[in-house]
Amino acid sequence: MKLKKADEVGFCRYLRPVGTSGSERFDRIFTNEERRTLSLEDEGLPEIAGIGYSRYRQSHPSLDLHVHPGTIEIHICLTGFLRFEIDGRGVDVHPGEICLTQPSCRHRLVENAKGHSHFWMLVRLPKSRQDRDWLGLPSDEASHLARALRSIRRNVFAAAPSTIRAFQTLFDDIDSRSLNRLRHLTLHTDAIRILLSIFNDARRKIATFIPTAAREAVKRIAHTPDSDIPSLSRLTRETGLDRNKLTRSFKKLTGLPPRAYALSVRMARARKLLSQSSMPICVISDQLGFSSPAHFASQFRQHSGMTPSRYRTQKH
């Protein structure tokens, strides 16, 4: 991909592909009612460049390709799945898995899909071994922990339940009104516990307890031809999983039950066809497997808040 000269946006360096308008700004995407974003600098933790929790009720545009100079980016997927591009590779992150990118990695979150949720954190590493007071640690301990984090070469690995709980504990303590004089120490301890847990998770092999057959079923729906999205009964036959287990697995992987996820896939394809082609709406309806254009229009309005024709008009 041909890249323009990098722009500085906050603590990210964005690498904008030639031909884009640049209208999707980092700070605008990061600020919405579905995403909580915090800085811990006022809490005496400038090393935590950002921390947040997201739970998407609708799909959002992907981020631009970027790097974080001197900063590690960490995501823990809770529901749904996250799709990243990392150094030109496509990477899927499922519930209970961590995605970690080092400062030199060019990456972006490709899919902000409806129904997924995750924790994330950006950690500024010390610039040299002589840096003191990193995370409030003695210089030797700070150097050892930073070196351990830099040594992680796996982009995706499973998280221990205790790592996920450590993130939740940090948010609980941030919101607590009862810590008083122990607040500073507590938040520092929470942040260090998270980073130690992530390093330990990267060294271990932890099962995620989601059947491989369910993962394959999700991929099949995501990539299947438009007219051949399988029904729930067909999926149960093909995966060998009963309806309850298949539905639970789908909710963990996508944040949605199978039928709702299949519909979201169709709607995503419908939006693409409406905005990027002049194909008649009745043809789009037929191609996506709807029983009639009226049924397609009704489902599209429920999912997108407007009719297909109005959506097309706004996008052209």
PDB file of C-alpha atoms in Angstrom:
ATOM      1  CA  MET A   1       0.000   0.000   0.000  1.00  0.00           C
ATOM      2  CA  LYS A   2       1.343   3.410  -0.992  1.00  0.00           C
ATOM      3  CA  LEU A   3       1.456   5.715   2.009  1.00  0.00           C
ATOM      4  CA  LYS A   4       1.527   9.451   2.496  1.00  0.00           C
ATOM      5  CA  LYS A   5       3.857  11.087   4.950  1.00  0.00           C
ATOM      6  CA  ALA A   6       2.708  10.234   8.470  1.00  0.00           C
ATOM      7  CA  ASP A   7       0.502  12.623  10.408  1.00  0.00           C
ATOM      8  CA  GLU A   8       0.678  13.004  14.169  1.00  0.00           C
ATOM      9  CA  VAL A   9      -2.717  12.487  15.806  1.00  0.00           C
ATOM     10  CA  GLY A  10      -2.605  12.365  19.605  1.00  0.00           C
ATOM     11  CA  PHE A  11      -0.160   9.631  20.571  1.00  0.00           C
ATOM     12  CA  CYS A  12      -0.672   7.779  17.251  1.00  0.00           C
ATOM     13  CA  ARG A  13       1.162   8.271  13.995  1.00  0.00           C
ATOM     14  CA  TYR A  14      -1.393   7.719  11.252  1.00  0.00           C
ATOM     15  CA  LEU A  15      -0.311   6.453   7.858  1.00  0.00           C
ATOM     16  CA  ARG A  16      -3.092   7.537   5.540  1.00  0.00           C
ATOM     17  CA  PRO A  17      -3.424   5.729   2.191  1.00  0.00           C
ATOM     18  CA  VAL A  18      -3.311   8.020  -0.818  1.00  0.00           C
ATOM     19  CA  GLY A  19      -6.808   8.775  -2.070  1.00  0.00           C
ATOM     20  CA  THR A  20      -8.633   8.857   1.282  1.00  0.00           C
ATOM     21  CA  SER A  21     -10.300  12.022   2.481  1.00  0.00           C
ATOM     22  CA  GLY A  22      -8.825  11.745   5.962  1.00  0.00           C
ATOM     23  CA  SER A  23     -12.203  12.658   7.439  1.00  0.00           C
ATOM     24  CA  GLU A  24     -12.294   9.691   9.841  1.00  0.00           C
ATOM     25  CA  ARG A  25     -10.228  11.207  12.616  1.00  0.00           C
ATOM     26  CA  PHE A  26      -8.814   9.133  15.451  1.00  0.00           C
ATOM     27  CA  ASP A  27     -10.232  11.388  18.170  1.00  0.00           C
ATOM     28  CA  ARG A  28     -13.725  11.393  16.627  1.00  0.00           C
ATOM     29  CA  ILE A  29     -13.844   7.623  16.275  1.00  0.00           C
ATOM     30  CA  PHE A  30     -12.645   7.152  19.833  1.00  0.00           C
ATOM     31  CA  THR A  31     -15.343   9.394  21.300  1.00  0.00           C
ATOM     32  CA  ASN A  32     -18.836   7.940  21.173  1.00  0.00           C
ATOM     33  CA  GLU A  33     -21.475   6.638  23.529  1.00  0.00           C
ATOM     34  CA  GLU A  34     -20.418   3.024  22.963  1.00  0.00           C
ATOM     35  CA  ARG A  35     -16.826   3.531  24.005  1.00  0.00           C
ATOM     36  CA  ARG A  36     -15.321   4.664  27.288  1.00  0.00           C
ATOM     37  CA  THR A  37     -11.844   6.160  26.938  1.00  0.00           C
ATOM     38  CA  LEU A  38      -9.677   7.304  29.851  1.00  0.00           C
ATOM     39  CA  SER A  39      -6.272   8.852  30.406  1.00  0.00           C
ATOM     40  CA  LEU A  40      -4.517   7.967  33.656  1.00  0.00           C
ATOM     41  CA  GLU A  41      -2.016  10.823  33.478  1.00  0.00           C
ATOM     42  CA  ASP A  42      -3.927  12.788  36.131  1.00  0.00           C
ATOM     43  CA  GLU A  43      -3.765   9.685  38.324  1.00  0.00           C
ATOM     44  CA  GLY A  44       0.045   9.757  38.241  1.00  0.00           C
ATOM     45  CA  LEU A  45       0.279   7.128  35.473  1.00  0.00           C
ATOM     46  CA  PRO A  46       1.521   8.941  32.336  1.00  0.00           C
ATOM     47  CA  GLU A  47       2.851   5.572  31.150  1.00  0.00           C
ATOM     48  CA  ILE A  48      -0.750   4.466  30.476  1.00  0.00           C
ATOM     49  CA  ALA A  49      -1.347   6.600  27.382  1.00  0.00           C
ATOM     50  CA  GLY A  50      -4.938   5.413  27.165  1.00  0.00           C
ATOM     51  CA  ILE A  51      -7.281   2.771  28.502  1.00  0.00           C
ATOM     52  CA  GLY A  52     -10.808   1.960  27.513  1.00  0.00           C
ATOM     53  CA  TYR A  53     -13.775  -0.343  27.238  1.00  0.00           C
ATOM     54  CA  SER A  54     -15.948  -0.695  24.126  1.00  0.00           C
ATOM     55  CA  ARG A  55     -19.290  -2.376  23.570  1.00  0.00           C
ATOM     56  CA  TYR A  56     -20.604  -1.697  20.078  1.00  0.00           C
ATOM     57  CA  ARG A  57     -24.346  -1.551  19.366  1.00  0.00           C
ATOM     58  CA  GLN A  58     -23.715  -0.828  15.691  1.00  0.00           C
ATOM     59  CA  SER A  59     -20.898  -1.247  13.196  1.00  0.00           C
ATOM     60  CA  HIS A  60     -18.287   1.524  12.849  1.00  0.00           C
ATOM     61  CA  PRO A  61     -15.720   2.487  10.198  1.00  0.00           C
ATOM     62  CA  SER A  62     -12.319   0.848  10.428  1.00  0.00           C
ATOM     63  CA  LEU A  63      -9.341   2.836  11.670  1.00  0.00           C
ATOM     64  CA  ASP A  64      -6.521   4.006   9.417  1.00  0.00           C
ATOM     65  CA  LEU A  65      -3.191   2.208   9.324  1.00  0.00           C
ATOM     66  CA  HIS A  66      -0.980   3.570  12.113  1.00  0.00           C
ATOM     67  CA  VAL A  67       1.880   2.968  14.530  1.00  0.00           C
ATOM     68  CA  HIS A  68       2.376   3.997  18.168  1.00  0.00           C
ATOM     69  CA  PRO A  69       5.951   5.281  18.575  1.00  0.00           C
ATOM     70  CA  GLY A  70       7.410   3.857  21.777  1.00  0.00           C
ATOM     71  CA  THR A  71       4.038   2.411  22.769  1.00  0.00           C
ATOM     72  CA  ILE A  72       2.552  -1.084  23.035  1.00  0.00           C
ATOM     73  CA  GLU A  73      -1.138  -1.533  22.184  1.00  0.00           C
ATOM     74  CA  ILE A  74      -3.135  -4.245  23.974  1.00  0.00           C
ATOM     75  CA  HIS A  75      -6.694  -5.463  23.289  1.00  0.00           C
ATOM     76  CA  ILE A  76      -8.616  -8.183  25.137  1.00  0.00           C
ATOM     77  CA  CYS A  77     -11.657  -9.429  23.223  1.00  0.00           C
ATOM     78  CA  LEU A  78     -14.675 -10.146  25.434  1.00  0.00           C
ATOM     79  CA  THR A  79     -17.490 -10.829  22.945  1.00  0.00           C
ATOM     80  CA  GLY A  80     -17.639 -10.909  19.179  1.00  0.00           C
ATOM     81  CA  PHE A  81     -14.358 -10.996  17.305  1.00  0.00           C
ATOM     82  CA  LEU A  82     -11.857  -8.290  16.419  1.00  0.00           C
ATOM     83  CA  ARG A  83     -10.240  -8.246  12.992  1.00  0.00           C
ATOM     84  CA  PHE A  84      -6.868  -6.493  12.711  1.00  0.00           C
ATOM     85  CA  GLU A  85      -4.395  -5.842   9.965  1.00  0.00           C
ATOM     86  CA  ILE A  86      -0.881  -6.144  11.420  1.00  0.00           C
ATOM     87  CA  ASP A  87       2.132  -5.567   9.160  1.00  0.00           C
ATOM     88  CA  GLY A  88       0.044  -6.536   6.145  1.00  0.00           C
ATOM     89  CA  ARG A  89      -1.465  -9.711   7.695  1.00  0.00           C
ATOM     90  CA  GLY A  90      -5.089 -10.301   8.584  1.00  0.00           C
ATOM     91  CA  VAL A  91      -5.476 -11.349  12.237  1.00  0.00           C
ATOM     92  CA  ASP A  92      -8.707 -12.461  13.961  1.00  0.00           C
ATOM     93  CA  VAL A  93      -9.012 -12.159  17.750  1.00  0.00           C
ATOM     94  CA  HIS A  94     -11.737 -14.199  19.450  1.00  0.00           C
ATOM     95  CA  PRO A  95     -13.302 -13.915  22.932  1.00  0.00           C
ATOM     96  CA  GLY A  96     -10.795 -14.594  25.678  1.00  0.00           C
ATOM     97  CA  GLU A  97      -7.830 -13.701  23.448  1.00  0.00           C
ATOM     98  CA  ILE A  98      -5.310 -10.863  23.630  1.00  0.00           C
ATOM     99  CA  CYS A  99      -3.963  -8.929  20.649  1.00  0.00           C
ATOM    100  CA  LEU A 100      -0.658  -7.144  21.306  1.00  0.00           C
ATOM    101  CA  THR A 101       1.242  -4.932  18.879  1.00  0.00           C
ATOM    102  CA  GLN A 102       4.768  -3.664  19.443  1.00  0.00           C
ATOM    103  CA  PRO A 103       5.776  -0.033  18.695  1.00  0.00           C
ATOM    104  CA  SER A 104       7.185  -0.902  15.272  1.00  0.00           C
ATOM    105  CA  CYS A 105       4.017  -2.692  14.043  1.00  0.00           C
ATOM    106  CA  ARG A 106       1.891  -0.994  11.402  1.00  0.00           C
ATOM    107  CA  HIS A 107      -1.641  -1.960  12.292  1.00  0.00           C
ATOM    108  CA  ARG A 108      -5.301  -1.036  12.302  1.00  0.00           C
ATOM    109  CA  LEU A 109      -8.569  -2.399  13.618  1.00  0.00           C
ATOM    110  CA  VAL A 110     -10.297  -3.467  10.410  1.00  0.00           C
ATOM    111  CA  GLU A 111     -13.726  -4.361  11.737  1.00  0.00           C
ATOM    112  CA  ASN A 112     -15.670  -2.587  14.483  1.00  0.00           C
ATOM    113  CA  ALA A 113     -18.608  -4.981  14.240  1.00  0.00           C
ATOM    114  CA  LYS A 114     -21.961  -4.743  15.957  1.00  0.00           C
ATOM    115  CA  GLY A 115     -22.106  -6.847  19.131  1.00  0.00           C
ATOM    116  CA  HIS A 116     -18.426  -7.051  20.056  1.00  0.00           C
ATOM    117  CA  SER A 117     -16.848  -5.739  23.237  1.00  0.00           C
ATOM    118  CA  HIS A 118     -13.275  -5.450  24.465  1.00  0.00           C
ATOM    119  CA  PHE A 119     -10.844  -3.828  26.876  1.00  0.00           C
ATOM    120  CA  TRP A 120      -7.819  -1.997  25.500  1.00  0.00           C
ATOM    121  CA  MET A 121      -4.715  -0.258  26.808  1.00  0.00           C
ATOM    122  CA  LEU A 122      -1.822   1.763  25.388  1.00  0.00           C
ATOM    123  CA  VAL A 123       1.414   1.552  27.379  1.00  0.00           C
ATOM    124  CA  ARG A 124       4.328   3.936  26.826  1.00  0.00           C
ATOM    125  CA  LEU A 125       7.617   2.093  27.295  1.00  0.00           C
ATOM    126  CA  PRO A 126      10.647   3.759  28.950  1.00  0.00           C
ATOM    127  CA  LYS A 127      12.957   5.369  26.407  1.00  0.00           C
ATOM    128  CA  SER A 128      16.095   3.945  27.997  1.00  0.00           C
ATOM    129  CA  ARG A 129      17.251   1.756  30.868  1.00  0.00           C
ATOM    130  CA  GLN A 130      18.149   4.897  32.758  1.00  0.00           C
ATOM    131  CA  ASP A 131      14.541   6.100  32.865  1.00  0.00           C
ATOM    132  CA  ARG A 132      13.402   6.175  36.475  1.00  0.00           C
ATOM    133  CA  ASP A 133       9.995   6.031  38.093  1.00  0.00           C
ATOM    134  CA  TRP A 134       8.394   4.141  35.187  1.00  0.00           C
ATOM    135  CA  LEU A 135       5.116   2.916  36.717  1.00  0.00           C
ATOM    136  CA  GLY A 136       6.584   3.951  40.059  1.00  0.00           C
ATOM    137  CA  LEU A 137       8.964   0.964  39.995  1.00  0.00           C
ATOM    138  CA  PRO A 138      12.650   0.936  40.976  1.00  0.00           C
ATOM    139  CA  SER A 139      14.814   1.326  37.862  1.00  0.00           C
ATOM    140  CA  ASP A 140      15.926  -2.345  37.774  1.00  0.00           C
ATOM    141  CA  GLU A 141      12.385  -3.685  38.072  1.00  0.00           C
ATOM    142  CA  ALA A 142      11.097  -1.173  35.521  1.00  0.00           C
ATOM    143  CA  SER A 143      13.824  -2.248  33.088  1.00  0.00           C
ATOM    144  CA  HIS A 144      13.026  -5.950  33.569  1.00  0.00           C
ATOM    145  CA  LEU A 145       9.274  -5.485  33.041  1.00  0.00           C
ATOM    146  CA  ALA A 146       9.707  -3.247  29.989  1.00  0.00           C
ATOM    147  CA  ARG A 147      12.174  -5.724  28.467  1.00  0.00           C
ATOM    148  CA  ALA A 148       9.722  -8.570  29.132  1.00  0.00           C
ATOM    149  CA  LEU A 149       6.927  -6.719  27.322  1.00  0.00           C
ATOM    150  CA  ARG A 150       9.207  -5.884  24.387  1.00  0.00           C
ATOM    151  CA  SER A 151      10.139  -9.574  24.107  1.00  0.00           C
ATOM    152  CA  ILE A 152       6.555 -10.658  23.297  1.00  0.00           C
ATOM    153  CA  ARG A 153       6.516 -11.689  19.644  1.00  0.00           C
ATOM    154  CA  ARG A 154       3.077 -13.306  19.472  1.00  0.00           C
ATOM    155  CA  ASN A 155       0.383 -10.943  18.241  1.00  0.00           C
ATOM    156  CA  VAL A 156      -2.487 -13.125  19.498  1.00  0.00           C
ATOM    157  CA  PHE A 157      -2.659 -15.419  22.528  1.00  0.00           C
ATOM    158  CA  ALA A 158      -5.235 -16.546  25.076  1.00  0.00           C
ATOM    159  CA  ALA A 159      -5.865 -14.550  28.247  1.00  0.00           C
ATOM    160  CA  ALA A 160      -6.164 -16.141  31.653  1.00  0.00           C
ATOM    161  CA  PRO A 161      -9.460 -15.322  33.415  1.00  0.00           C
ATOM    162  CA  SER A 162      -7.408 -13.479  36.039  1.00  0.00           C
ATOM    163  CA  THR A 163      -6.105 -11.086  33.346  1.00  0.00           C
ATOM    164  CA  ILE A 164      -9.623 -10.139  32.312  1.00  0.00           C
ATOM    165  CA  ARG A 165     -10.576  -9.689  35.976  1.00  0.00           C
ATOM    166  CA  ALA A 166      -7.523  -7.446  36.462  1.00  0.00           C
ATOM    167  CA  PHE A 167      -8.810  -5.086  33.750  1.00  0.00           C
ATOM    168  CA  GLN A 168     -12.238  -4.986  35.361  1.00  0.00           C
ATOM    169  CA  THR A 169     -10.656  -4.336  38.764  1.00  0.00           C
ATOM    170  CA  LEU A 170      -8.750  -1.359  37.361  1.00  0.00           C
ATOM    171  CA  PHE A 171     -11.974   0.181  36.033  1.00  0.00           C
ATOM    172  CA  ASP A 172     -13.735  -0.512  39.354  1.00  0.00           C
ATOM    173  CA  ASP A 173     -10.913   1.182  41.262  1.00  0.00           C
ATOM    174  CA  ILE A 174     -10.886   4.167  38.896  1.00  0.00           C
ATOM    175  CA  ASP A 175     -14.583   4.668  39.687  1.00  0.00           C
ATOM    176  CA  SER A 176     -14.210   4.023  43.412  1.00  0.00           C
ATOM    177  CA  ARG A 177     -14.791   6.884  45.857  1.00  0.00           C
ATOM    178  CA  SER A 178     -13.498   5.020  48.885  1.00  0.00           C
ATOM    179  CA  LEU A 179      -9.777   4.584  48.138  1.00  0.00           C
ATOM    180  CA  ASN A 180      -8.824   8.059  49.413  1.00  0.00           C
ATOM    181  CA  ARG A 181      -5.068   8.212  50.114  1.00  0.00           C
ATOM    182  CA  LEU A 182      -4.545   4.688  48.778  1.00  0.00           C
ATOM    183  CA  ARG A 183      -5.884   5.585  45.333  1.00  0.00           C
ATOM    184  CA  HIS A 184      -2.493   6.334  43.760  1.00  0.00           C
ATOM    185  CA  LEU A 185      -0.929   3.111  45.070  1.00  0.00           C
ATOM    186  CA  THR A 186      -3.960   1.011  44.136  1.00  0.00           C
ATOM    187  CA  LEU A 187      -4.093   2.179  40.520  1.00  0.00           C
ATOM    188  CA  HIS A 188      -0.343   1.690  40.079  1.00  0.00           C
ATOM    189  CA  THR A 189      -0.670  -1.832  41.475  1.00  0.00           C
ATOM    190  CA  ASP A 190      -3.613  -2.595  39.162  1.00  0.00           C
ATOM    191  CA  ALA A 191      -1.678  -1.458  36.079  1.00  0.00           C
ATOM    192  CA  ILE A 192       1.428  -3.459  36.995  1.00  0.00           C
ATOM    193  CA  ARG A 193      -0.700  -6.552  37.690  1.00  0.00           C
ATOM    194  CA  ILE A 194      -2.256  -6.298  34.213  1.00  0.00           C
ATOM    195  CA  LEU A 195       1.126  -6.038  32.478  1.00  0.00           C
ATOM    196  CA  LEU A 196       2.618  -8.923  34.455  1.00  0.00           C
ATOM    197  CA  SER A 197      -0.446 -11.050  33.692  1.00  0.00           C
ATOM    198  CA  ILE A 198      -0.208 -10.311  29.973  1.00  0.00           C
ATOM    199  CA  PHE A 199       3.478 -11.262  29.888  1.00  0.00           C
ATOM    200  CA  ASN A 200       2.686 -14.528  31.676  1.00  0.00           C
ATOM    201  CA  ASP A 201      -0.234 -15.238  29.312  1.00  0.00           C
ATOM    202  CA  ALA A 202       2.088 -14.785  26.319  1.00  0.00           C
ATOM    203  CA  ARG A 203       4.368 -17.521  27.702  1.00  0.00           C
ATOM    204  CA  ARG A 204       1.614 -20.047  28.355  1.00  0.00           C
ATOM    205  CA  LYS A 205      -0.851 -22.026  26.259  1.00  0.00           C
ATOM    206  CA  ILE A 206      -4.348 -21.406  27.609  1.00  0.00           C
ATOM    207  CA  ALA A 207      -7.463 -22.991  26.125  1.00  0.00           C
ATOM    208  CA  THR A 208     -10.299 -20.641  25.136  1.00  0.00           C
ATOM    209  CA  PHE A 209     -13.082 -23.294  25.474  1.00  0.00           C
ATOM    210  CA  ILE A 210     -14.841 -22.402  22.228  1.00  0.00           C
ATOM    211  CA  PRO A 211     -15.393 -25.419  19.928  1.00  0.00           C
ATOM    212  CA  THR A 212     -13.432 -25.349  16.677  1.00  0.00           C
ATOM    213  CA  ALA A 213     -16.642 -26.291  14.835  1.00  0.00           C
ATOM    214  CA  ALA A 214     -18.321 -23.105  16.101  1.00  0.00           C
ATOM    215  CA  ARG A 215     -15.371 -20.970  14.962  1.00  0.00           C
ATOM    216  CA  GLU A 216     -15.589 -22.547  11.512  1.00  0.00           C
ATOM    217  CA  ALA A 217     -19.334 -21.903  11.376  1.00  0.00           C
ATOM    218  CA  VAL A 218     -18.793 -18.200  12.119  1.00  0.00           C
ATOM    219  CA  LYS A 219     -16.148 -17.978   9.406  1.00  0.00           C
ATOM    220  CA  ARG A 220     -18.450 -19.757   6.987  1.00  0.00           C
ATOM    221  CA  ILE A 221     -21.252 -17.254   7.526  1.00  0.00           C
ATOM    222  CA  ALA A 222     -18.808 -14.356   7.284  1.00  0.00           C
ATOM    223  CA  HIS A 223     -17.382 -15.565   3.958  1.00  0.00           C
ATOM    224  CA  THR A 224     -20.134 -17.707   2.405  1.00  0.00           C
ATOM    225  CA  PRO A 225     -21.766 -16.763  -0.922  1.00  0.00           C
ATOM    226  CA  ASP A 226     -24.609 -14.313  -0.342  1.00  0.00           C
ATOM    227  CA  SER A 227     -27.339 -16.714  -1.405  1.00  0.00           C
ATOM    228  CA  ASP A 228     -26.139 -19.615   0.714  1.00  0.00           C
ATOM    229  CA  ILE A 229     -26.056 -18.410   4.338  1.00  0.00           C
ATOM    230  CA  PRO A 230     -26.921 -21.589   6.300  1.00  0.00           C
ATOM    231  CA  SER A 231     -29.878 -21.873   8.682  1.00  0.00           C
ATOM    232  CA  LEU A 232     -29.508 -22.723  12.381  1.00  0.00           C
ATOM    233  CA  SER A 233     -30.773 -26.275  11.876  1.00  0.00           C
ATOM    234  CA  ARG A 234     -28.309 -26.759   9.036  1.00  0.00           C
ATOM    235  CA  LEU A 235     -25.467 -25.418  11.174  1.00  0.00           C
ATOM    236  CA  THR A 236     -26.317 -27.817  14.006  1.00  0.00           C
ATOM    237  CA  ARG A 237     -26.183 -30.749  11.584  1.00  0.00           C
ATOM    238  CA  GLU A 238     -22.912 -29.645  10.043  1.00  0.00           C
ATOM    239  CA  THR A 239     -21.124 -28.752  13.297  1.00  0.00           C
ATOM    240  CA  GLY A 240     -22.468 -31.599  15.430  1.00  0.00           C
ATOM    241  CA  LEU A 241     -23.289 -29.088  18.187  1.00  0.00           C
ATOM    242  CA  ASP A 242     -26.740 -28.829  19.751  1.00  0.00           C
ATOM    243  CA  ARG A 243     -28.667 -25.577  19.356  1.00  0.00           C
ATOM    244  CA  ASN A 244     -27.914 -24.267  22.849  1.00  0.00           C
ATOM    245  CA  LYS A 245     -24.175 -24.872  22.650  1.00  0.00           C
ATOM    246  CA  LEU A 246     -23.994 -23.481  19.121  1.00  0.00           C
ATOM    247  CA  THR A 247     -25.946 -20.365  20.126  1.00  0.00           C
ATOM    248  CA  ARG A 248     -23.788 -19.799  23.234  1.00  0.00           C
ATOM    249  CA  SER A 249     -20.630 -20.164  21.144  1.00  0.00           C
ATOM    250  CA  PHE A 250     -21.936 -17.724  18.530  1.00  0.00           C
ATOM    251  CA  LYS A 251     -22.724 -15.148  21.206  1.00  0.00           C
ATOM    252  CA  LYS A 252     -19.214 -15.464  22.602  1.00  0.00           C
ATOM    253  CA  LEU A 253     -17.613 -15.203  19.171  1.00  0.00           C
ATOM    254  CA  THR A 254     -19.792 -12.519  17.577  1.00  0.00           C
ATOM    255  CA  GLY A 255     -21.905 -11.026  20.366  1.00  0.00           C
ATOM    256  CA  LEU A 256     -25.007 -12.222  18.482  1.00  0.00           C
ATOM    257  CA  PRO A 257     -26.971 -15.483  18.063  1.00  0.00           C
ATOM    258  CA  PRO A 258     -26.522 -17.249  14.692  1.00  0.00           C
ATOM    259  CA  ARG A 259     -29.596 -15.838  12.938  1.00  0.00           C
ATOM    260  CA  ALA A 260     -28.901 -12.270  14.042  1.00  0.00           C
ATOM    261  CA  TYR A 261     -25.243 -12.600  13.039  1.00  0.00           C
ATOM    262  CA  ALA A 262     -26.190 -13.966   9.598  1.00  0.00           C
ATOM    263  CA  LEU A 263     -28.538 -11.005   9.145  1.00  0.00           C
ATOM    264  CA  SER A 264     -25.793  -8.559  10.173  1.00  0.00           C
ATOM    265  CA  VAL A 265     -23.510 -10.112   7.527  1.00  0.00           C
ATOM    266  CA  ARG A 266     -26.214  -9.669   4.888  1.00  0.00           C
ATOM    267  CA  MET A 267     -26.800  -6.076   5.944  1.00  0.00           C
ATOM    268  CA  ALA A 268     -23.085  -5.291   5.754  1.00  0.00           C
ATOM    269  CA  ARG A 269     -23.033  -6.658   2.216  1.00  0.00           C
ATOM    270  CA  ALA A 270     -26.192  -4.736   1.368  1.00  0.00           C
ATOM    271  CA  ARG A 271     -24.638  -1.453   2.529  1.00  0.00           C
ATOM    272  CA  LYS A 272     -21.559  -2.145   0.425  1.00  0.00           C
ATOM    273  CA  LEU A 273     -23.606  -2.925  -2.689  1.00  0.00           C
ATOM    274  CA  LEU A 274     -25.850   0.094  -2.199  1.00  0.00           C
ATOM    275  CA  SER A 275     -22.947   2.506  -1.737  1.00  0.00           C
ATOM    276  CA  GLN A 276     -20.485   1.071  -4.251  1.00  0.00           C
ATOM    277  CA  SER A 277     -22.666  -0.117  -7.140  1.00  0.00           C
ATOM    278  CA  SER A 278     -25.649   0.949  -9.228  1.00  0.00           C
ATOM    279  CA  MET A 279     -27.253  -2.495  -8.943  1.00  0.00           C
ATOM    280  CA  PRO A 280     -31.061  -2.235  -8.648  1.00  0.00           C
ATOM    281  CA  ILE A 281     -32.416  -2.782  -5.137  1.00  0.00           C
ATOM    282  CA  CYS A 282     -34.563  -5.695  -6.299  1.00  0.00           C
ATOM    283  CA  VAL A 283     -31.450  -7.424  -7.653  1.00  0.00           C
ATOM    284  CA  ILE A 284     -29.560  -6.812  -4.389  1.00  0.00           C
ATOM    285  CA  SER A 285     -32.502  -8.282  -2.478  1.00  0.00           C
ATOM    286  CA  ASP A 286     -32.462 -11.403  -4.641  1.00  0.00           C
ATOM    287  CA  GLN A 287     -28.686 -11.764  -4.481  1.00  0.00           C
ATOM    288  CA  LEU A 288     -28.746 -11.602  -0.678  1.00  0.00           C
ATOM    289  CA  GLY A 289     -31.401 -14.324  -0.494  1.00  0.00           C
ATOM    290  CA  PHE A 290     -34.392 -12.279   0.751  1.00  0.00           C
ATOM    291  CA  SER A 291     -37.866 -13.512  -0.168  1.00  0.00           C
ATOM    292  CA  SER A 292     -38.864 -10.181  -1.715  1.00  0.00           C
ATOM    293  CA  PRO A 293     -37.663  -6.563  -2.079  1.00  0.00           C
ATOM    294  CA  ALA A 294     -40.285  -5.542   0.509  1.00  0.00           C
ATOM    295  CA  HIS A 295     -38.863  -8.021   3.038  1.00  0.00           C
ATOM    296  CA  PHE A 296     -35.342  -6.770   2.296  1.00  0.00           C
ATOM    297  CA  ALA A 297     -36.417  -3.127   2.734  1.00  0.00           C
ATOM    298  CA  SER A 298     -38.132  -3.923   6.043  1.00  0.00           C
ATOM    299  CA  GLN A 299     -35.082  -5.747   7.434  1.00  0.00           C
ATOM    300  CA  PHE A 300     -32.721  -3.032   6.184  1.00  0.00           C
ATOM    301  CA  ARG A 301     -34.771  -0.292   7.853  1.00  0.00           C
ATOM    302  CA  GLN A 302     -34.822  -2.173  11.173  1.00  0.00           C
ATOM    303  CA  HIS A 303     -31.074  -2.711  11.021  1.00  0.00           C
ATOM    304  CA  SER A 304     -29.917   0.639   9.600  1.00  0.00           C
ATOM    305  CA  GLY A 305     -32.675   3.075  10.536  1.00  0.00           C
ATOM    306  CA  MET A 306     -33.484   4.010   6.939  1.00  0.00           C
ATOM    307  CA  THR A 307     -34.715   2.503   3.685  1.00  0.00           C
ATOM    308  CA  PRO A 308     -32.239   1.103   1.140  1.00  0.00           C
ATOM    309  CA  SER A 309     -33.038   3.882  -1.347  1.00  0.00           C
ATOM    310  CA  ARG A 310     -32.442   6.607   1.231  1.00  0.00           C
ATOM    311  CA  TYR A 311     -29.182   4.965   2.311  1.00  0.00           C
ATOM    312  CA  ARG A 312     -28.017   4.857  -1.304  1.00  0.00           C
ATOM    313  CA  THR A 313     -28.932   8.528  -1.814  1.00  0.00           C
ATOM    314  CA  GLN A 314     -26.914   9.581   1.255  1.00  0.00           C
ATOM    315  CA  LYS A 315     -23.859   7.580   0.191  1.00  0.00           C
ATOM    316  CA  HIS A 316     -23.759   8.749  -3.428  1.00  0.00           C
TER     317      HIS A 316
END
